[in-house]
Amino acid sequence: MARVLIIEDNPANMKLSCLLLRHASHDVLCAVDAESGLTLARTEQPDLILMDMQLPGMDGLAATALLKKDPLTAAIPVIALTALAMKADQDRCQQAGCDGYIAKPLRYQELYAAINDLLVPADAAGADATPSPAASWAYSAAPKTRTKIAPTATQPDPDLRNQQLILVAEDNEVNQKLLLRQLALLGFAANVASNGRAALEHWQSGRYALLLTDLQMPELSGFTLATAIRAQEQGKVRMPIIALTANARSSEAEQCRLAGMDDCLSKPLQLAELKAALEVWLPVSAAATGSRNGGAVSAWHARELDLSVLEAAVGRDPAVILGFLIDFRSSLPTLAGELIVACAAGQAQLSNELAHKLKSPAHTFGAGELGALCARVEAAGRAEGTELLQSLAPMLQRELENVTADLDAFIAPAGQRPFHH
């Protein structure tokens, strides 16, 4: 069992890290900023440090550099945690002295693999031991002679799907994480662009084999993005473009075709549907690996959440399910709260936009009734039905309370009750 110090300012990320480590029988120390983390590292001498890179005040890179210069803490391995999965960030982490690098959202396989690699059991030093995540650890204080940076979810492995890199154009953070998880399950590497203009700039690099694009994005819509790509790629290899839409209407599918897109998938996007589409448009290398990890959590019953829907999207890994639910729980009050206020005020256009933004994650996380209410708000907003919008506001409020209660019931006791296997 190792003593692990987590230096992380985001409460949801801290909670997930603690749950994953305690589930593997490790002791956990916590710090919410670099200064208190440095103090704990010197006084408590943990076996390992998980260091967020984006901290208030002193950032994680500066804190790591100080740890590595201090004789009291120089031998403690540091794993960088970052939501940015770019080669430049990896290089900066390595230069600062980090011993490992993991991209958020945390996945327990990557975390446990990094811990296994960095914390060598005392009786197996130099041997090719591969202990289980819950094994008892005794970290050797001898400084490491090598620095190993762990691969990230959005960096293409040289052997990964014949280097067929996928570009994801999506402005919703929850949907971004979902798509990256689904693509990773299918064995593909991907990069994310948060608006249409950024996606066009990414495409111009010539690195991508396929584009998955949302239709409603800032800067450039998915339609405009596809039209611009088709205009610029004349004489070049034609890249497949797959639209992602929460509005499965035949008229929208026709718009996608006219803009030059090759396929159109409906949100919430199911893993099997994505797999089938990639097998059509990337036939040389597409062969799903599927999820072999963990046990089902869908046996857990709730009033408003059907977790089998989320399992169908991201696999059956309980830690991954928990991580996505924590993300959804942290974003839900803002998304739904703004929508309720807009409906109550009879703001038709704003209600339509906010309902569209919430509808997709609601369905993805199995909150079907909340998703259905969002669809009704969308329709009322398009029709400028002020009175109907106002009548939907209290219904949304009640459903928000029900979904939030279900999420809290699942997340809060997760550290005490075992996952279903």
Tab-separated table of C-alpha atoms in Angstrom:
chain	number	residue	atom	x	y	z
A	1	MET	CA	0.000	0.000	0.000
A	2	ALA	CA	1.390	3.390	-1.010
A	3	ARG	CA	0.909	6.828	0.516
A	4	VAL	CA	-0.120	9.122	-2.340
A	5	LEU	CA	-0.307	12.918	-2.187
A	6	ILE	CA	-2.861	14.480	-4.546
A	7	ILE	CA	-2.348	18.173	-5.367
A	8	GLU	CA	-5.535	19.257	-7.145
A	9	ASP	CA	-7.785	22.333	-6.826
A	10	ASN	CA	-10.883	20.966	-8.622
A	11	PRO	CA	-13.198	19.291	-6.065
A	12	ALA	CA	-14.695	16.822	-8.562
A	13	ASN	CA	-11.262	15.748	-9.836
A	14	MET	CA	-9.954	15.455	-6.278
A	15	LYS	CA	-12.910	13.272	-5.293
A	16	LEU	CA	-12.465	10.955	-8.269
A	17	SER	CA	-8.706	10.609	-7.633
A	18	CYS	CA	-9.314	9.787	-3.971
A	19	LEU	CA	-11.951	7.184	-4.823
A	20	LEU	CA	-9.719	5.453	-7.361
A	21	LEU	CA	-6.726	5.354	-5.028
A	22	ARG	CA	-8.686	4.192	-1.985
A	23	HIS	CA	-10.395	1.552	-4.122
A	24	ALA	CA	-6.872	0.200	-4.750
A	25	SER	CA	-6.119	0.294	-0.981
A	26	HIS	CA	-3.712	3.251	-1.073
A	27	ASP	CA	-3.542	5.933	1.633
A	28	VAL	CA	-4.329	9.425	0.372
A	29	LEU	CA	-3.104	12.892	1.354
A	30	CYS	CA	-4.766	15.950	-0.200
A	31	ALA	CA	-3.685	19.508	-1.010
A	32	VAL	CA	-5.658	22.100	-2.982
A	33	ASP	CA	-2.725	24.317	-4.044
A	34	ALA	CA	0.984	24.029	-4.761
A	35	GLU	CA	2.153	25.752	-1.581
A	36	SER	CA	0.321	23.427	0.813
A	37	GLY	CA	1.281	20.469	-1.399
A	38	LEU	CA	4.973	21.311	-1.113
A	39	THR	CA	4.654	21.530	2.668
A	40	LEU	CA	2.895	18.148	2.865
A	41	ALA	CA	5.485	16.563	0.582
A	42	ARG	CA	8.330	17.696	2.850
A	43	THR	CA	6.663	16.786	6.150
A	44	GLU	CA	4.785	13.599	5.189
A	45	GLN	CA	7.238	12.134	2.642
A	46	PRO	CA	4.598	10.383	0.473
A	47	ASP	CA	5.554	7.536	-1.836
A	48	LEU	CA	4.042	9.261	-4.889
A	49	ILE	CA	2.581	12.631	-5.882
A	50	LEU	CA	-0.256	13.237	-8.361
A	51	MET	CA	0.226	16.833	-9.510
A	52	ASP	CA	-2.410	18.852	-11.361
A	53	MET	CA	-0.714	21.181	-13.830
A	54	GLN	CA	-3.311	23.981	-13.695
A	55	LEU	CA	-3.232	25.148	-10.083
A	56	PRO	CA	-4.101	28.553	-8.611
A	57	GLY	CA	-1.044	30.671	-7.854
A	58	MET	CA	2.018	28.500	-8.444
A	59	ASP	CA	1.290	25.997	-11.206
A	60	GLY	CA	2.124	22.302	-11.164
A	61	LEU	CA	5.211	22.596	-13.336
A	62	ALA	CA	6.833	25.141	-11.018
A	63	ALA	CA	5.893	23.059	-7.982
A	64	THR	CA	7.386	19.915	-9.520
A	65	ALA	CA	10.616	21.739	-10.341
A	66	LEU	CA	10.885	22.824	-6.672
A	67	LEU	CA	10.225	19.291	-5.459
A	68	LYS	CA	12.977	17.910	-7.661
A	69	LYS	CA	15.482	20.528	-6.426
A	70	ASP	CA	14.794	19.819	-2.746
A	71	PRO	CA	16.911	16.918	-1.376
A	72	LEU	CA	14.020	15.961	0.938
A	73	THR	CA	11.582	15.423	-1.930
A	74	ALA	CA	13.724	14.862	-5.040
A	75	ALA	CA	13.270	11.076	-4.986
A	76	ILE	CA	9.462	11.177	-4.754
A	77	PRO	CA	7.926	10.277	-8.156
A	78	VAL	CA	5.563	12.899	-9.582
A	79	ILE	CA	2.797	12.065	-12.065
A	80	ALA	CA	1.446	15.068	-13.968
A	81	LEU	CA	-2.325	15.299	-14.418
A	82	THR	CA	-3.539	17.565	-17.189
A	83	ALA	CA	-6.608	18.105	-19.331
A	84	LEU	CA	-4.315	19.211	-22.193
A	85	ALA	CA	-2.971	16.271	-24.156
A	86	MET	CA	-0.533	18.035	-26.458
A	87	LYS	CA	3.064	17.046	-27.206
A	88	ALA	CA	4.328	20.422	-25.983
A	89	ASP	CA	2.664	19.904	-22.594
A	90	GLN	CA	4.207	16.467	-22.297
A	91	ASP	CA	7.643	17.923	-23.064
A	92	ARG	CA	7.209	20.646	-20.435
A	93	CYS	CA	6.191	18.057	-17.834
A	94	GLN	CA	9.274	15.999	-18.600
A	95	GLN	CA	11.539	19.049	-18.438
A	96	ALA	CA	10.101	20.014	-15.048
A	97	GLY	CA	11.024	16.566	-13.723
A	98	CYS	CA	7.713	14.704	-13.825
A	99	ASP	CA	8.096	10.921	-13.839
A	100	GLY	CA	4.781	10.242	-15.564
A	101	TYR	CA	1.993	11.993	-17.430
A	102	ILE	CA	-1.720	11.144	-17.495
A	103	ALA	CA	-4.447	13.022	-19.363
A	104	LYS	CA	-7.780	13.819	-17.736
A	105	PRO	CA	-10.400	12.492	-17.331
A	106	LEU	CA	-8.585	9.946	-15.130
A	107	ARG	CA	-9.002	6.306	-16.105
A	108	TYR	CA	-8.143	3.790	-13.484
A	109	GLN	CA	-6.189	1.519	-15.865
A	110	GLU	CA	-3.751	4.322	-16.745
A	111	LEU	CA	-3.452	5.468	-13.128
A	112	TYR	CA	-2.798	1.989	-11.765
A	113	ALA	CA	-0.339	1.229	-14.570
A	114	ALA	CA	1.643	4.381	-13.767
A	115	ILE	CA	1.688	3.539	-10.051
A	116	ASN	CA	2.789	-0.023	-10.811
A	117	ASP	CA	5.590	1.320	-12.987
A	118	LEU	CA	6.885	3.903	-10.522
A	119	LEU	CA	6.446	2.149	-7.176
A	120	VAL	CA	8.473	-1.050	-7.241
A	121	PRO	CA	7.803	-3.599	-4.457
A	122	ALA	CA	10.881	-3.899	-2.265
A	123	ASP	CA	11.105	-7.701	-2.673
A	124	ALA	CA	10.781	-7.467	-6.460
A	125	ALA	CA	13.275	-4.701	-7.222
A	126	GLY	CA	14.873	-5.412	-10.559
A	127	ALA	CA	12.427	-8.210	-11.320
A	128	ASP	CA	9.683	-8.171	-13.914
A	129	ALA	CA	6.933	-8.119	-11.317
A	130	THR	CA	3.470	-6.909	-12.243
A	131	PRO	CA	1.602	-6.650	-8.925
A	132	SER	CA	-2.132	-6.120	-8.716
A	133	PRO	CA	-3.514	-2.621	-8.096
A	134	ALA	CA	-4.387	-3.522	-4.510
A	135	ALA	CA	-0.948	-4.950	-3.706
A	136	SER	CA	1.074	-3.779	-0.702
A	137	TRP	CA	3.805	-1.400	-1.815
A	138	ALA	CA	7.126	-0.315	-0.302
A	139	TYR	CA	8.720	2.336	-2.457
A	140	SER	CA	12.490	2.291	-2.779
A	141	ALA	CA	13.812	5.803	-2.097
A	142	ALA	CA	16.660	5.426	-4.553
A	143	PRO	CA	16.302	8.085	-7.275
A	144	LYS	CA	15.073	6.804	-10.622
A	145	THR	CA	17.564	6.807	-13.488
A	146	ARG	CA	14.935	7.137	-16.185
A	147	THR	CA	11.870	9.235	-16.846
A	148	LYS	CA	8.900	7.515	-18.429
A	149	ILE	CA	6.039	9.585	-19.788
A	150	ALA	CA	2.763	7.680	-20.025
A	151	PRO	CA	0.819	7.844	-23.305
A	152	THR	CA	-2.255	10.064	-23.326
A	153	ALA	CA	-5.738	9.523	-24.695
A	154	THR	CA	-5.360	12.063	-27.468
A	155	GLN	CA	-1.839	11.300	-28.669
A	156	PRO	CA	-1.561	8.724	-31.434
A	157	ASP	CA	0.423	5.648	-30.475
A	158	PRO	CA	2.713	4.628	-33.389
A	159	ASP	CA	0.901	1.303	-33.643
A	160	LEU	CA	-2.591	2.655	-32.956
A	161	ARG	CA	-4.950	1.936	-35.841
A	162	ASN	CA	-2.176	2.442	-38.402
A	163	GLN	CA	-1.804	6.038	-37.151
A	164	GLN	CA	-5.279	7.023	-38.353
A	165	LEU	CA	-5.894	10.102	-36.236
A	166	ILE	CA	-9.458	11.382	-35.836
A	167	LEU	CA	-10.437	15.028	-35.440
A	168	VAL	CA	-13.393	15.754	-33.134
A	169	ALA	CA	-15.105	19.150	-33.557
A	170	GLU	CA	-17.325	19.646	-30.506
A	171	ASP	CA	-17.816	22.595	-28.139
A	172	ASN	CA	-19.529	20.735	-25.270
A	173	GLU	CA	-16.949	19.487	-22.741
A	174	VAL	CA	-19.024	16.514	-21.594
A	175	ASN	CA	-19.504	15.387	-25.197
A	176	GLN	CA	-15.769	15.862	-25.852
A	177	LYS	CA	-14.840	13.513	-23.017
A	178	LEU	CA	-17.485	11.009	-24.081
A	179	LEU	CA	-16.231	10.903	-27.670
A	180	LEU	CA	-12.591	10.550	-26.605
A	181	ARG	CA	-13.559	7.654	-24.344
A	182	GLN	CA	-15.562	5.938	-27.069
A	183	LEU	CA	-12.785	6.333	-29.624
A	184	ALA	CA	-10.231	5.007	-27.149
A	185	LEU	CA	-12.408	1.939	-26.543
A	186	LEU	CA	-12.439	1.371	-30.307
A	187	GLY	CA	-8.668	1.787	-30.501
A	188	PHE	CA	-8.445	5.226	-32.112
A	189	ALA	CA	-6.491	8.332	-31.138
A	190	ALA	CA	-8.188	11.705	-31.460
A	191	ASN	CA	-7.685	15.428	-31.030
A	192	VAL	CA	-10.437	17.862	-30.050
A	193	ALA	CA	-11.276	21.288	-31.491
A	194	SER	CA	-13.742	23.345	-29.440
A	195	ASN	CA	-15.136	25.399	-32.329
A	196	GLY	CA	-15.482	25.194	-36.083
A	197	ARG	CA	-12.693	27.629	-36.918
A	198	ALA	CA	-10.190	25.764	-34.735
A	199	ALA	CA	-11.289	22.511	-36.379
A	200	LEU	CA	-10.604	23.951	-39.828
A	201	GLU	CA	-7.113	24.996	-38.734
A	202	HIS	CA	-6.471	21.494	-37.327
A	203	TRP	CA	-7.652	19.907	-40.583
A	204	GLN	CA	-5.276	22.076	-42.599
A	205	SER	CA	-2.334	20.326	-40.905
A	206	GLY	CA	-3.114	17.241	-43.021
A	207	ARG	CA	-2.787	14.867	-40.055
A	208	TYR	CA	-6.356	13.581	-39.865
A	209	ALA	CA	-8.031	10.557	-41.436
A	210	LEU	CA	-11.607	11.426	-40.445
A	211	LEU	CA	-13.666	14.256	-38.939
A	212	LEU	CA	-16.485	13.857	-36.395
A	213	THR	CA	-18.267	17.196	-36.138
A	214	ASP	CA	-21.114	18.663	-34.135
A	215	LEU	CA	-23.430	20.812	-36.239
A	216	GLN	CA	-24.070	23.676	-33.821
A	217	MET	CA	-20.740	25.230	-32.827
A	218	PRO	CA	-19.327	28.719	-32.252
A	219	GLU	CA	-17.157	30.436	-34.891
A	220	LEU	CA	-18.145	28.043	-37.714
A	221	SER	CA	-21.086	25.631	-37.718
A	222	GLY	CA	-20.545	22.029	-38.730
A	223	PHE	CA	-22.196	22.752	-42.073
A	224	THR	CA	-19.870	25.689	-42.797
A	225	LEU	CA	-16.857	23.696	-41.630
A	226	ALA	CA	-17.647	20.817	-43.992
A	227	THR	CA	-18.261	23.186	-46.907
A	228	ALA	CA	-14.933	24.939	-46.280
A	229	ILE	CA	-13.041	21.635	-46.123
A	230	ARG	CA	-14.576	20.377	-49.362
A	231	ALA	CA	-13.691	23.645	-51.118
A	232	GLN	CA	-10.061	23.494	-49.941
A	233	GLU	CA	-9.378	19.816	-50.514
A	234	GLN	CA	-9.941	19.858	-54.292
A	235	GLY	CA	-7.154	17.813	-55.825
A	236	LYS	CA	-6.305	16.295	-52.438
A	237	VAL	CA	-7.389	13.076	-50.744
A	238	ARG	CA	-11.019	13.371	-49.656
A	239	MET	CA	-11.444	13.048	-45.892
A	240	PRO	CA	-14.624	11.363	-44.566
A	241	ILE	CA	-16.799	13.717	-42.495
A	242	ILE	CA	-19.409	12.362	-40.073
A	243	ALA	CA	-21.976	14.731	-38.559
A	244	LEU	CA	-23.146	14.393	-34.951
A	245	THR	CA	-26.603	15.776	-34.291
A	246	ALA	CA	-29.163	15.781	-31.504
A	247	ASN	CA	-31.917	16.450	-34.057
A	248	ALA	CA	-32.463	13.276	-36.064
A	249	ARG	CA	-34.584	14.896	-38.786
A	250	SER	CA	-34.459	13.895	-42.447
A	251	SER	CA	-34.176	17.548	-43.460
A	252	GLU	CA	-31.014	17.929	-41.377
A	253	ALA	CA	-29.525	14.767	-42.879
A	254	GLU	CA	-30.135	16.249	-46.323
A	255	GLN	CA	-28.406	19.482	-45.255
A	256	CYS	CA	-25.424	17.413	-44.141
A	257	ARG	CA	-25.268	15.692	-47.525
A	258	LEU	CA	-25.449	18.996	-49.398
A	259	ALA	CA	-22.603	20.391	-47.244
A	260	GLY	CA	-20.404	17.490	-48.327
A	261	MET	CA	-20.688	15.225	-45.303
A	262	ASP	CA	-20.573	11.463	-45.705
A	263	ASP	CA	-22.658	10.261	-42.771
A	264	CYS	CA	-24.856	11.531	-39.944
A	265	LEU	CA	-25.071	9.980	-36.466
A	266	SER	CA	-27.616	10.867	-33.788
A	267	LYS	CA	-26.824	11.873	-30.228
A	268	PRO	CA	-26.613	10.349	-27.708
A	269	LEU	CA	-24.026	8.413	-29.683
A	270	GLN	CA	-23.949	4.697	-28.947
A	271	LEU	CA	-20.654	2.835	-29.106
A	272	ALA	CA	-22.006	0.230	-31.542
A	273	GLU	CA	-23.217	2.948	-33.941
A	274	LEU	CA	-19.865	4.729	-33.867
A	275	LYS	CA	-18.053	1.432	-34.410
A	276	ALA	CA	-20.218	0.620	-37.432
A	277	ALA	CA	-19.653	4.054	-38.980
A	278	LEU	CA	-15.874	3.874	-38.516
A	279	GLU	CA	-15.807	0.415	-40.074
A	280	VAL	CA	-17.450	1.943	-43.163
A	281	TRP	CA	-15.326	5.090	-43.465
A	282	LEU	CA	-11.993	3.768	-42.109
A	283	PRO	CA	-12.233	0.170	-43.330
A	284	VAL	CA	-8.513	-0.570	-43.420
A	285	SER	CA	-8.011	-0.444	-39.687
A	286	ALA	CA	-11.334	-0.258	-37.925
A	287	ALA	CA	-11.900	-3.269	-35.709
A	288	ALA	CA	-13.367	-2.608	-32.300
A	289	THR	CA	-11.558	-3.852	-29.250
A	290	GLY	CA	-14.610	-3.431	-27.051
A	291	SER	CA	-14.480	-2.907	-23.319
A	292	ARG	CA	-13.089	-5.745	-21.264
A	293	ASN	CA	-12.734	-3.846	-18.029
A	294	GLY	CA	-14.696	-3.934	-14.859
A	295	GLY	CA	-18.201	-5.036	-14.087
A	296	ALA	CA	-21.571	-3.549	-14.792
A	297	VAL	CA	-22.934	-0.743	-12.671
A	298	SER	CA	-26.316	-0.775	-14.408
A	299	ALA	CA	-27.639	-3.157	-11.765
A	300	TRP	CA	-27.800	-0.087	-9.523
A	301	HIS	CA	-31.388	1.127	-9.620
A	302	ALA	CA	-32.447	4.767	-9.668
A	303	ARG	CA	-35.627	6.726	-10.194
A	304	GLU	CA	-34.433	8.898	-13.072
A	305	LEU	CA	-31.104	7.508	-14.307
A	306	ASP	CA	-30.711	4.460	-16.517
A	307	LEU	CA	-26.981	3.753	-16.269
A	308	SER	CA	-27.171	1.042	-18.913
A	309	VAL	CA	-27.433	3.909	-21.429
A	310	LEU	CA	-24.095	5.327	-20.270
A	311	GLU	CA	-22.546	1.853	-20.275
A	312	ALA	CA	-23.574	1.430	-23.902
A	313	ALA	CA	-21.734	4.638	-24.704
A	314	VAL	CA	-18.495	4.354	-22.698
A	315	GLY	CA	-18.182	0.706	-21.669
A	316	ARG	CA	-18.652	-1.077	-18.351
A	317	ASP	CA	-15.605	0.134	-16.426
A	318	PRO	CA	-17.066	1.257	-13.034
A	319	ALA	CA	-14.364	3.859	-12.415
A	320	VAL	CA	-14.937	5.423	-15.823
A	321	ILE	CA	-18.704	5.457	-15.226
A	322	LEU	CA	-18.128	7.170	-11.893
A	323	GLY	CA	-15.836	9.759	-13.456
A	324	PHE	CA	-18.392	10.700	-16.103
A	325	LEU	CA	-21.186	10.908	-13.525
A	326	ILE	CA	-19.085	13.241	-11.372
A	327	ASP	CA	-18.470	15.476	-14.392
A	328	PHE	CA	-22.169	15.491	-15.259
A	329	ARG	CA	-23.159	16.235	-11.656
A	330	SER	CA	-20.778	19.205	-11.477
A	331	SER	CA	-22.052	20.745	-14.737
A	332	LEU	CA	-25.775	20.006	-14.299
A	333	PRO	CA	-26.771	22.850	-11.906
A	334	THR	CA	-25.392	25.494	-14.262
A	335	LEU	CA	-26.779	23.990	-17.474
A	336	ALA	CA	-30.228	23.223	-16.095
A	337	GLY	CA	-30.386	26.291	-13.861
A	338	GLU	CA	-29.831	28.690	-16.764
A	339	LEU	CA	-32.452	26.828	-18.798
A	340	ILE	CA	-35.056	27.030	-16.024
A	341	VAL	CA	-34.501	30.779	-15.632
A	342	ALA	CA	-34.795	31.327	-19.390
A	343	CYS	CA	-38.035	29.311	-19.571
A	344	ALA	CA	-39.555	31.112	-16.607
A	345	ALA	CA	-38.753	34.446	-18.280
A	346	GLY	CA	-40.267	33.281	-21.584
A	347	GLN	CA	-37.000	33.829	-23.494
A	348	ALA	CA	-37.713	31.689	-26.533
A	349	GLN	CA	-34.402	31.802	-28.433
A	350	LEU	CA	-32.242	31.409	-25.333
A	351	SER	CA	-34.426	28.557	-24.055
A	352	ASN	CA	-34.083	26.791	-27.407
A	353	GLU	CA	-30.281	27.106	-27.361
A	354	LEU	CA	-29.874	26.022	-23.732
A	355	ALA	CA	-32.275	23.096	-24.120
A	356	HIS	CA	-30.313	21.865	-27.128
A	357	LYS	CA	-27.109	22.095	-25.120
A	358	LEU	CA	-28.530	20.050	-22.202
A	359	LYS	CA	-30.554	17.517	-24.203
A	360	SER	CA	-27.640	15.504	-25.528
A	361	PRO	CA	-25.799	14.926	-22.202
A	362	ALA	CA	-29.133	14.219	-20.474
A	363	HIS	CA	-29.878	11.356	-22.871
A	364	THR	CA	-26.246	10.184	-22.785
A	365	PHE	CA	-26.337	9.798	-19.013
A	366	GLY	CA	-29.646	7.978	-19.050
A	367	ALA	CA	-31.724	10.919	-17.782
A	368	GLY	CA	-34.424	10.229	-20.380
A	369	GLU	CA	-37.188	12.310	-18.818
A	370	LEU	CA	-34.913	15.344	-18.524
A	371	GLY	CA	-33.890	14.871	-22.166
A	372	ALA	CA	-37.537	14.638	-23.235
A	373	LEU	CA	-38.341	17.872	-21.391
A	374	CYS	CA	-35.426	19.563	-23.156
A	375	ALA	CA	-36.869	18.444	-26.495
A	376	ARG	CA	-40.231	20.004	-25.559
A	377	VAL	CA	-38.485	23.244	-24.598
A	378	GLU	CA	-36.620	23.269	-27.913
A	379	ALA	CA	-39.867	22.917	-29.830
A	380	ALA	CA	-41.590	25.596	-27.750
A	381	GLY	CA	-38.625	27.907	-28.199
A	382	ARG	CA	-38.661	27.503	-31.975
A	383	ALA	CA	-42.399	28.242	-31.988
A	384	GLU	CA	-41.899	31.163	-29.575
A	385	GLY	CA	-44.484	29.640	-27.242
A	386	THR	CA	-43.898	31.877	-24.233
A	387	GLU	CA	-46.717	30.468	-22.106
A	388	LEU	CA	-45.674	26.869	-22.792
A	389	LEU	CA	-42.065	27.672	-21.866
A	390	GLN	CA	-43.196	29.183	-18.582
A	391	SER	CA	-45.306	26.109	-17.796
A	392	LEU	CA	-42.298	23.842	-18.467
A	393	ALA	CA	-40.028	25.697	-16.017
A	394	PRO	CA	-41.413	24.059	-12.811
A	395	MET	CA	-41.372	20.652	-14.500
A	396	LEU	CA	-37.712	21.144	-15.350
A	397	GLN	CA	-37.021	22.199	-11.767
A	398	ARG	CA	-38.591	19.022	-10.349
A	399	GLU	CA	-36.762	16.823	-12.822
A	400	LEU	CA	-33.466	18.558	-12.039
A	401	GLU	CA	-34.003	17.802	-8.353
A	402	ASN	CA	-34.810	14.147	-9.098
A	403	VAL	CA	-31.793	13.614	-11.360
A	404	THR	CA	-29.496	15.406	-8.930
A	405	ALA	CA	-30.741	13.202	-6.084
A	406	ASP	CA	-29.995	10.075	-8.133
A	407	LEU	CA	-26.520	11.316	-9.013
A	408	ASP	CA	-25.749	12.148	-5.402
A	409	ALA	CA	-27.039	8.765	-4.261
A	410	PHE	CA	-24.641	7.028	-6.637
A	411	ILE	CA	-21.588	9.271	-6.236
A	412	ALA	CA	-21.571	10.115	-2.519
A	413	PRO	CA	-21.295	6.592	-1.078
A	414	ALA	CA	-19.082	5.270	-3.884
A	415	GLY	CA	-16.067	5.213	-1.608
A	416	GLN	CA	-17.860	3.060	0.961
A	417	ARG	CA	-19.791	0.547	-1.149
A	418	PRO	CA	-18.073	-1.873	-3.564
A	419	PHE	CA	-18.570	-1.568	-7.285
A	420	HIS	CA	-20.783	-4.243	-8.861
A	421	HIS	CA	-18.768	-6.975	-10.525
